[in-house]
Coordinates of C-alpha atoms in Angstrom, one line a residue:
X1 CA 0.0 0.0 0.0
X2 CA 1.3 3.4 -0.9
X3 CA 2.3 5.8 1.8
X4 CA 0.1 8.9 2.3
X5 CA 1.6 12.3 1.2
X6 CA 5.0 11.2 0.0
X7 CA 6.6 14.2 -1.8
X8 CA 7.2 17.9 -1.3
X9 CA 4.5 20.2 -0.1
X10 CA 3.9 23.9 0.8
X11 CA 1.1 25.8 2.6
X12 CA 0.6 29.1 4.4
X13 CA 0.6 29.8 8.1
X14 CA -0.4 33.0 9.8
X15 CA 0.8 33.4 13.4
X16 CA 1.8 36.5 15.4
X17 CA 5.4 35.3 15.4
X18 CA 5.6 33.8 11.9
X19 CA 3.6 34.3 8.8
X20 CA 4.3 32.9 5.4
X21 CA 4.9 29.7 3.5
X22 CA 5.9 26.5 5.3
X23 CA 7.5 23.8 3.1
X24 CA 7.9 20.2 4.0
X25 CA 9.0 16.9 2.5
X26 CA 7.5 13.6 3.4
X27 CA 9.5 10.5 2.6
X28 CA 9.8 6.9 3.7
X29 CA 13.0 5.7 5.6
X30 CA 14.7 2.4 5.2
X31 CA 12.4 0.9 7.9
X32 CA 9.2 1.9 6.1
X33 CA 8.6 4.7 8.6
X34 CA 7.7 8.3 7.7
X35 CA 10.3 10.9 7.9
X36 CA 9.5 14.6 7.5
X37 CA 11.7 17.6 6.9
X38 CA 10.1 21.0 7.6
X39 CA 11.2 24.6 6.6
X40 CA 9.3 27.2 8.6
X41 CA 9.0 31.0 7.8
X42 CA 9.9 34.1 9.8
X43 CA 10.9 33.9 13.4
X44 CA 10.5 30.1 13.4
X45 CA 13.0 29.6 10.6
X46 CA 15.7 28.2 12.9
X47 CA 13.2 26.1 15.0
X48 CA 13.9 22.3 15.1
X49 CA 11.0 20.0 14.7
X50 CA 10.9 16.3 15.6
X51 CA 8.1 13.9 14.7
X52 CA 6.8 10.7 16.5
X53 CA 3.9 8.3 16.4
X54 CA 3.1 9.1 12.8
X55 CA 0.2 7.0 11.5
X56 CA -2.2 6.7 8.6
X57 CA -5.8 7.2 9.5
X58 CA -8.5 4.8 8.3
X59 CA -9.7 7.1 5.6
X60 CA -6.6 6.4 3.6
X61 CA -5.9 10.2 3.1
X62 CA -4.9 11.5 6.5
X63 CA -1.5 11.4 8.2
X64 CA -1.5 12.2 11.9
X65 CA 1.0 12.2 14.7
X66 CA 2.8 14.1 17.4
X67 CA 5.9 16.2 17.5
X68 CA 8.1 18.6 19.4
X69 CA 9.5 22.0 18.4
X70 CA 12.6 23.6 19.9
X71 CA 10.8 26.9 20.8
X72 CA 8.4 25.0 23.1
X73 CA 10.7 22.6 25.0
X74 CA 9.1 19.7 26.7
X75 CA 5.7 20.4 25.0
X76 CA 4.0 18.1 22.5
X77 CA 2.3 19.2 19.3
X78 CA -0.4 17.1 17.6
X79 CA -1.4 17.4 14.0
X80 CA -3.2 15.9 11.1
X81 CA -2.9 16.5 7.4
X82 CA -5.4 15.3 4.8
X83 CA -4.2 14.8 1.3
X84 CA -6.2 14.9 -1.9
X85 CA -4.1 14.3 -5.0
X86 CA -2.0 17.5 -5.3
X87 CA -3.5 19.5 -2.4
X88 CA -3.9 19.1 1.4
X89 CA -5.4 20.7 4.4
X90 CA -3.6 20.6 7.8
X91 CA -4.0 21.6 11.4
X92 CA -1.5 21.5 14.2
X93 CA -2.4 22.0 17.9
X94 CA 0.4 23.6 19.9
X95 CA 0.5 24.5 23.6
X96 CA 0.3 28.2 24.3
X97 CA -0.4 28.9 20.5
X98 CA -3.6 26.8 20.0
X99 CA -4.7 25.6 16.6
X100 CA -2.5 26.4 13.7
X101 CA -4.2 26.0 10.3
X102 CA -2.2 25.4 7.2
X103 CA -4.0 26.8 4.2
X104 CA -3.5 26.7 0.4
X105 CA -1.7 23.4 0.7
X106 CA -0.3 22.2 -2.5
X107 CA 2.3 19.8 -4.0
X108 CA 5.5 21.5 -5.1
X109 CA 8.2 20.3 -7.6
X110 CA 11.0 18.4 -5.9

């Protein structure tokens, strides 16, 4: 079965501390697990993100999981991204910040 969301993607975020385009690449590692590389805009550009407990939801279109970000040490993020061919919608829940919607999600050339 094909992995959900493999490839390069971009979308927009709008937060007080960071506004602009977020880019990420979803790939499969040698163990068949997801690996995700993220480039954030603005004040979050140097933030480091780690992902864990990534799983495919039953609808066959949604990838969800947990993560951490260096600007919120010791706090967990949760998120879900639903892919539809060359587009996606996403939402991340972060302590202190609340819900972060990723809009205008689209596949980008690798």
